[in-house]
Amino acid sequence: MGASGRRKLKLNFSKIYSFACGKTTFKRDHAQIGGYGYSRVVLCNEPDSSEEGFRYYADNSVRSTKYTAATFLPKSLFEQFRRVANFFFLVAGILAFTKLAPYTAVSAILPLCLIIGGTMVKEGIEDWRRKKQDIEVNNRRIILHKGDGIFDYTEWKNLRVGDIVKVKKDEFFPADLLLLSSSYEDAVCYVETMNLDGETNLKLKQGLDVTSSLNEDFNFRDFKATVKCEDPNANLYSFVGSMEFEGQKYALSPQQLLLRDSKLRNTEYIFGAVIFTGHDTKVIQNSTDPPSKRSKIEKKMDKIIYFLFCVLFLIAFIGSILFGISTKDDLDNGLMKRWYLRPDDSTIFFDPKRAAAAAIFHFLTALMLYNFIIPISLYFSIEIVKVLQSIFINQDIHMYYEETNKPAYARTSNLNEELGQVDTILSDKTGTLTCNSMEFIKCSIAGVAYGRGATEVEQAIDRSNRSPIIHEHANSFESESESDAIRESPDRKESIKGFNFIDERIMKGNWVNEPNTDVIRKFFRLLAVCHTAIPEVDEDTGNVSYEAESPDEAAFVIAAREIGFKFYNRTQTSLSMYEFDPVSGDEVERTYKLLNVLEFNSSRKRMSVIVKDEEGRILLLCKGADSVMFERLALNGREFEEKTLEHVREYADAGLRTLILAYRELDEEEYKEFDNMFSEVKNSVTIDRETLIEEVSDKIERNLILLGATAVEDKLQNGVPDCIDKLAKARIKIWVLTGDKMETAINIGYSCRLLRQGMKHITIHLEIPEIRALEKVGDKMAIIKASRESVLRQISEGAILLSESRGTSQQAFALIIDGKSLAYALEDNMKNMFLELATRCASVICCRSSPKQKALVTRLVKSGTGKTTLAIGDGANDVGMLQEAHVGVGISGVEGMQAVMSSDIAIAQFRYLERLLLVHGHWCYRRMSSMICYFFYKNITFGFTLFLYEVYASFSGQPAYNDWFLSFYSVFFSSLPVIALGVLDQDVSARYCLKFPILYQEGVQNILFSWRRILSWMLNGFISAIIIFFFCTKAMGIQAFDEEGRTAGKDMLAATMYTCVVWVVNLQMALAIRYFTLIQHVFIWGSIAFWHLFLLAYGALPPSISTNAYKVFIETLAPSPSFWIVTFFVAISTLIPYFSCSTIQMWFFPMYHEMVQWTRYEEKTNGPELNTVIQ
């Protein structure tokens, strides 16, 4: 397409210094080019260069898979046999090929192969899904320069370092590109980096002036350039390099680098040269694996496995000693005690002369024989159950947020049961408890408060006090009914996002009748000009919308627009707005020449713009936090300071976020001096560049004249107060970590019910006269010492207060601490005292806390209490906290997806945390605990019958059961019901989980997976095995088994015992289940039926295959009434101990869920009274 066919976009952003545009100088960093770490050389637009061929740079294909076709088998097998249990069964399987084995090798290896194979198939399916994602990404299409100025489409994977590509609007960058030119004349473009840092605001990038004219396809016919730059690294915000073009060398900075997976926005196209490809790109360099997290139940399960190994080795050792003693005594003066073993003609296994060696060999045999105590299918079954549990969480319609079409998403299934054990929740505030959708609701201008709307905090206080809200504004004499009339006025405009301001003194141009009209005009002009928002004008309706860096900034520009100061156009050097003219009553256009933008950051806490108005005056317009703004006011600029401070405190009490607005007029000489210094540090590329910029900016942002303050409300998300109230009733401790001022945080705490009326506050802060006096002197060491002592004293006083009130009252306490104090409280010599104080409080609020402090607090709570912690947040500043906690929950809100990508579980709204924990968490904890306990029960029941048989068989190593009976027990006859238990069982319904949140304490206190409960299930297994063995042997030992008078042989006894085991463990499952579904009925009764069918089918096979099971069922067991009577009697008798203990416990020592079950079944609907009883 030729130049004549394309509309030229004329924007020259080179003078907007906040965008780091302009020529860059060589200083410090660039002196390192060519040295270690800065050795990359890129020949642009020379794909066939021989020199380039010697440089082995990565290709542009990416691979996120864990395996390849060649490595899948060895790596997957290695992963499986890293587990101790699997490795043990592998060794046992290998030993099964020796003469030591009590069963055939095939019967030992096949179950292990089924379990390992099933797990490997699962791993392979998951990895194949990742492979398909890689294929989709690698095959995305991009326009590539093929040569002679011709561009054509190719796949991303085909790109090489040095290629020239053309990226169009709303496309992703396929690699890290050097920006050469764009559809704008000054080679600028807008970039969205949400996939990198989670930020949704647009960032402005600009290429070098020397390449800005290369904005047509044919311009690249003869383009050649050499780039020398840093080697691949993970730093997203740095780039050091140089470009040689047409004999000149130009410095490169991060401003020219477009990162892979960023998206081109609001720009028709760009041309770029490929610098880093594939795994060399910065985004891939940053893609580290998240920290490995394992649930407490899983860690404890490993200990149980080791315990069972000890039991296994113990009984094998005891059996081997007894076997050795018996073997040694087999020949006594030529008499053979165990004549059937032929000790006089035996090999080493039964040789009385080598009894010690026989005992050692028997020990190995016993390990193989008794290894059925260890559940071979436990790990595989748990993985299946956890995946299915995650699917249920993902499919829960009650956690689906229709507005954004986002369901809950369990990004890992490893921590499902951990959701039922959370003791402490650490939450971000903005965007997590609140919507992060700011509304301009109040303001203070020239010492007069405007805005009559009531905030959520005020309404919450009003409800709790049951008294009307008193609005202390300028017209304080106005009655409440009049205020309500204003709020509910039918003349009020329909809802405008970001604007909830109600005051007839300002609206509809009435501000011109106020006493300080000129100050009001300057106030709203500042809001309309001091920002980096980008206007978007709807050509059909003429409406203006804004794309801003933050919700606050958007709210300010919208507020100015609604009052009559409509910003509608931004060019490279100017801002244009329509302003209401009080003289003519019409809108007039005003244009401000944009000279500089001094950006906002967390350390500056303010933002300024320097503009020149139509009258030639140079104005510095500044807005920022009160903590940095009041100290910058001129002596003649403090006229409204006292009133403004008073209003700011009122706004903080109402839970509002405030900013101070001020300005100053600059003379030409002062501005020129500043501009020269600012341009020099802004265009340099040095390590301390940002510090130098702040120092220069600080000098000009002085002697300001106060205009007033803004107050915006970040509304609570729907359902947050009820959710926090319900979590508090579940006795979950809630900590809020926020960057807000203490007053704002406290009042937000009341509105969301984190703080309640009557709750005693323990406040730790450093806003005390002693510290202020030292700050004025400026002695840093004295300030640090005094601050540390003050924090220590306040913590000690709080601990004393708690101790004094412990025995006298039931009053709840809340701890509130600011960021400065928190820094000292987290020091090694103080953090344990702080943690002890905080854990004794019902609620904790940490104000003015940084992202690093959030992570450190989370680590302190996790390591110090030993209890399960859950962190929840929505922004990139919450990532450290989410990864540090046992469970990280990301809110998929408006701050991008960085928190979600670093989380274990993602939800769309904070209120869904209630159902996630109290319902799914409780269910998953109970299911997993019961499932694991039952696994150990059923395997001990089965394995101990083998041991008892060995005792009566003189420890001869003879198994009680057929080889395939042994192999298929854990795989086919007892596993499916336990999987159904782990997925479907419910002790109480979701409605009752939410109605009685105290149920959640069963998981926090670990009642269902305590050592007492685990050992009681194991004891139940031993008792069941003893009853089955002795009842079967005594019932079948001496009397006739059938009508022909024949007694039962070993094979009949074994089949009967095995039948009783299958019946008992499945009926035990039926007793343990609290919520029957069709699937559970099918699995329980189906497992029993499948055993009988298997016995029938297996017995029908030739004797060479079925061996001692040949027709044992069809010819001997099934026709005999004794078999069915014994099976029925043994099954009932074995279940009596469990049933009796469960009944006694429910009647006399009921647990929480059993109390609720009584309520449900007896239809006692007096819920509140029961809840009190339970608590």
PDB file of N, CA and C in Angstrom, residues 1053-1080:
ATOM      1  N   LEU A1053     -11.622 -72.671  52.383  1.00  0.00           N
ATOM      2  CA  LEU A1053     -11.463 -71.730  53.491  1.00  0.00           C
ATOM      3  C   LEU A1053     -10.966 -70.375  52.973  1.00  0.00           C
ATOM      4  N   ALA A1054      -9.979 -70.419  52.069  1.00  0.00           N
ATOM      5  CA  ALA A1054      -9.415 -69.184  51.526  1.00  0.00           C
ATOM      6  C   ALA A1054     -10.473 -68.392  50.762  1.00  0.00           C
ATOM      7  N   ALA A1055     -11.245 -69.092  49.911  1.00  0.00           N
ATOM      8  CA  ALA A1055     -12.266 -68.403  49.127  1.00  0.00           C
ATOM      9  C   ALA A1055     -13.347 -67.816  50.033  1.00  0.00           C
ATOM     10  N   THR A1056     -13.683 -68.558  51.114  1.00  0.00           N
ATOM     11  CA  THR A1056     -14.701 -68.054  52.042  1.00  0.00           C
ATOM     12  C   THR A1056     -14.181 -66.827  52.801  1.00  0.00           C
ATOM     13  N   MET A1057     -12.944 -66.900  53.274  1.00  0.00           N
ATOM     14  CA  MET A1057     -12.359 -65.748  53.968  1.00  0.00           C
ATOM     15  C   MET A1057     -12.300 -64.531  53.051  1.00  0.00           C
ATOM     16  N   TYR A1058     -11.890 -64.761  51.815  1.00  0.00           N
ATOM     17  CA  TYR A1058     -11.774 -63.652  50.854  1.00  0.00           C
ATOM     18  C   TYR A1058     -13.148 -63.041  50.595  1.00  0.00           C
ATOM     19  N   THR A1059     -14.172 -63.914  50.471  1.00  0.00           N
ATOM     20  CA  THR A1059     -15.533 -63.413  50.262  1.00  0.00           C
ATOM     21  C   THR A1059     -15.976 -62.562  51.437  1.00  0.00           C
ATOM     22  N   CYS A1060     -15.663 -63.022  52.642  1.00  0.00           N
ATOM     23  CA  CYS A1060     -16.034 -62.254  53.833  1.00  0.00           C
ATOM     24  C   CYS A1060     -15.315 -60.909  53.866  1.00  0.00           C
ATOM     25  N   VAL A1061     -14.035 -60.894  53.472  1.00  0.00           N
ATOM     26  CA  VAL A1061     -13.291 -59.626  53.438  1.00  0.00           C
ATOM     27  C   VAL A1061     -13.938 -58.652  52.469  1.00  0.00           C
ATOM     28  N   VAL A1062     -14.260 -59.123  51.268  1.00  0.00           N
ATOM     29  CA  VAL A1062     -14.880 -58.249  50.262  1.00  0.00           C
ATOM     30  C   VAL A1062     -16.215 -57.702  50.775  1.00  0.00           C
ATOM     31  N   TRP A1063     -17.019 -58.593  51.347  1.00  0.00           N
ATOM     32  CA  TRP A1063     -18.314 -58.144  51.887  1.00  0.00           C
ATOM     33  C   TRP A1063     -18.119 -57.135  53.018  1.00  0.00           C
ATOM     34  N   VAL A1064     -17.206 -57.434  53.929  1.00  0.00           N
ATOM     35  CA  VAL A1064     -17.021 -56.576  55.114  1.00  0.00           C
ATOM     36  C   VAL A1064     -16.531 -55.187  54.730  1.00  0.00           C
ATOM     37  N   VAL A1065     -15.491 -55.107  53.892  1.00  0.00           N
ATOM     38  CA  VAL A1065     -14.934 -53.782  53.583  1.00  0.00           C
ATOM     39  C   VAL A1065     -15.925 -52.945  52.773  1.00  0.00           C
ATOM     40  N   ASN A1066     -16.728 -53.580  51.946  1.00  0.00           N
ATOM     41  CA  ASN A1066     -17.712 -52.815  51.178  1.00  0.00           C
ATOM     42  C   ASN A1066     -18.917 -52.415  52.031  1.00  0.00           C
ATOM     43  N   LEU A1067     -19.342 -53.296  52.938  1.00  0.00           N
ATOM     44  CA  LEU A1067     -20.422 -52.925  53.851  1.00  0.00           C
ATOM     45  C   LEU A1067     -19.947 -51.863  54.843  1.00  0.00           C
ATOM     46  N   GLN A1068     -18.679 -51.964  55.226  1.00  0.00           N
ATOM     47  CA  GLN A1068     -18.109 -50.916  56.087  1.00  0.00           C
ATOM     48  C   GLN A1068     -18.155 -49.563  55.373  1.00  0.00           C
ATOM     49  N   MET A1069     -17.901 -49.591  54.092  1.00  0.00           N
ATOM     50  CA  MET A1069     -18.014 -48.370  53.287  1.00  0.00           C
ATOM     51  C   MET A1069     -19.445 -47.850  53.303  1.00  0.00           C
ATOM     52  N   ALA A1070     -20.400 -48.746  53.167  1.00  0.00           N
ATOM     53  CA  ALA A1070     -21.809 -48.338  53.178  1.00  0.00           C
ATOM     54  C   ALA A1070     -22.189 -47.700  54.505  1.00  0.00           C
ATOM     55  N   LEU A1071     -21.618 -48.194  55.607  1.00  0.00           N
ATOM     56  CA  LEU A1071     -21.899 -47.599  56.917  1.00  0.00           C
ATOM     57  C   LEU A1071     -21.241 -46.233  57.068  1.00  0.00           C
ATOM     58  N   ALA A1072     -20.068 -46.063  56.461  1.00  0.00           N
ATOM     59  CA  ALA A1072     -19.319 -44.810  56.622  1.00  0.00           C
ATOM     60  C   ALA A1072     -19.878 -43.690  55.756  1.00  0.00           C
ATOM     61  N   ILE A1073     -20.530 -44.037  54.666  1.00  0.00           N
ATOM     62  CA  ILE A1073     -21.056 -43.021  53.748  1.00  0.00           C
ATOM     63  C   ILE A1073     -22.239 -42.299  54.389  1.00  0.00           C
ATOM     64  N   ARG A1074     -22.281 -40.986  54.213  1.00  0.00           N
ATOM     65  CA  ARG A1074     -23.367 -40.175  54.759  1.00  0.00           C
ATOM     66  C   ARG A1074     -24.339 -39.698  53.685  1.00  0.00           C
ATOM     67  N   TYR A1075     -23.959 -39.867  52.414  1.00  0.00           N
ATOM     68  CA  TYR A1075     -24.791 -39.328  51.336  1.00  0.00           C
ATOM     69  C   TYR A1075     -24.728 -40.313  50.172  1.00  0.00           C
ATOM     70  N   PHE A1076     -25.780 -41.116  50.035  1.00  0.00           N
ATOM     71  CA  PHE A1076     -25.793 -42.143  48.994  1.00  0.00           C
ATOM     72  C   PHE A1076     -26.283 -41.568  47.673  1.00  0.00           C
ATOM     73  N   THR A1077     -25.590 -41.949  46.609  1.00  0.00           N
ATOM     74  CA  THR A1077     -26.036 -41.653  45.247  1.00  0.00           C
ATOM     75  C   THR A1077     -26.100 -42.971  44.495  1.00  0.00           C
ATOM     76  N   LEU A1078     -26.663 -42.940  43.317  1.00  0.00           N
ATOM     77  CA  LEU A1078     -26.750 -44.151  42.493  1.00  0.00           C
ATOM     78  C   LEU A1078     -25.370 -44.701  42.196  1.00  0.00           C
ATOM     79  N   ILE A1079     -24.414 -43.813  41.973  1.00  0.00           N
ATOM     80  CA  ILE A1079     -23.052 -44.250  41.647  1.00  0.00           C
ATOM     81  C   ILE A1079     -22.462 -45.051  42.803  1.00  0.00           C
ATOM     82  N   GLN A1080     -22.687 -44.577  44.028  1.00  0.00           N
ATOM     83  CA  GLN A1080     -22.129 -45.293  45.174  1.00  0.00           C
ATOM     84  C   GLN A1080     -22.789 -46.661  45.355  1.00  0.00           C
TER      85      GLN A1080
END
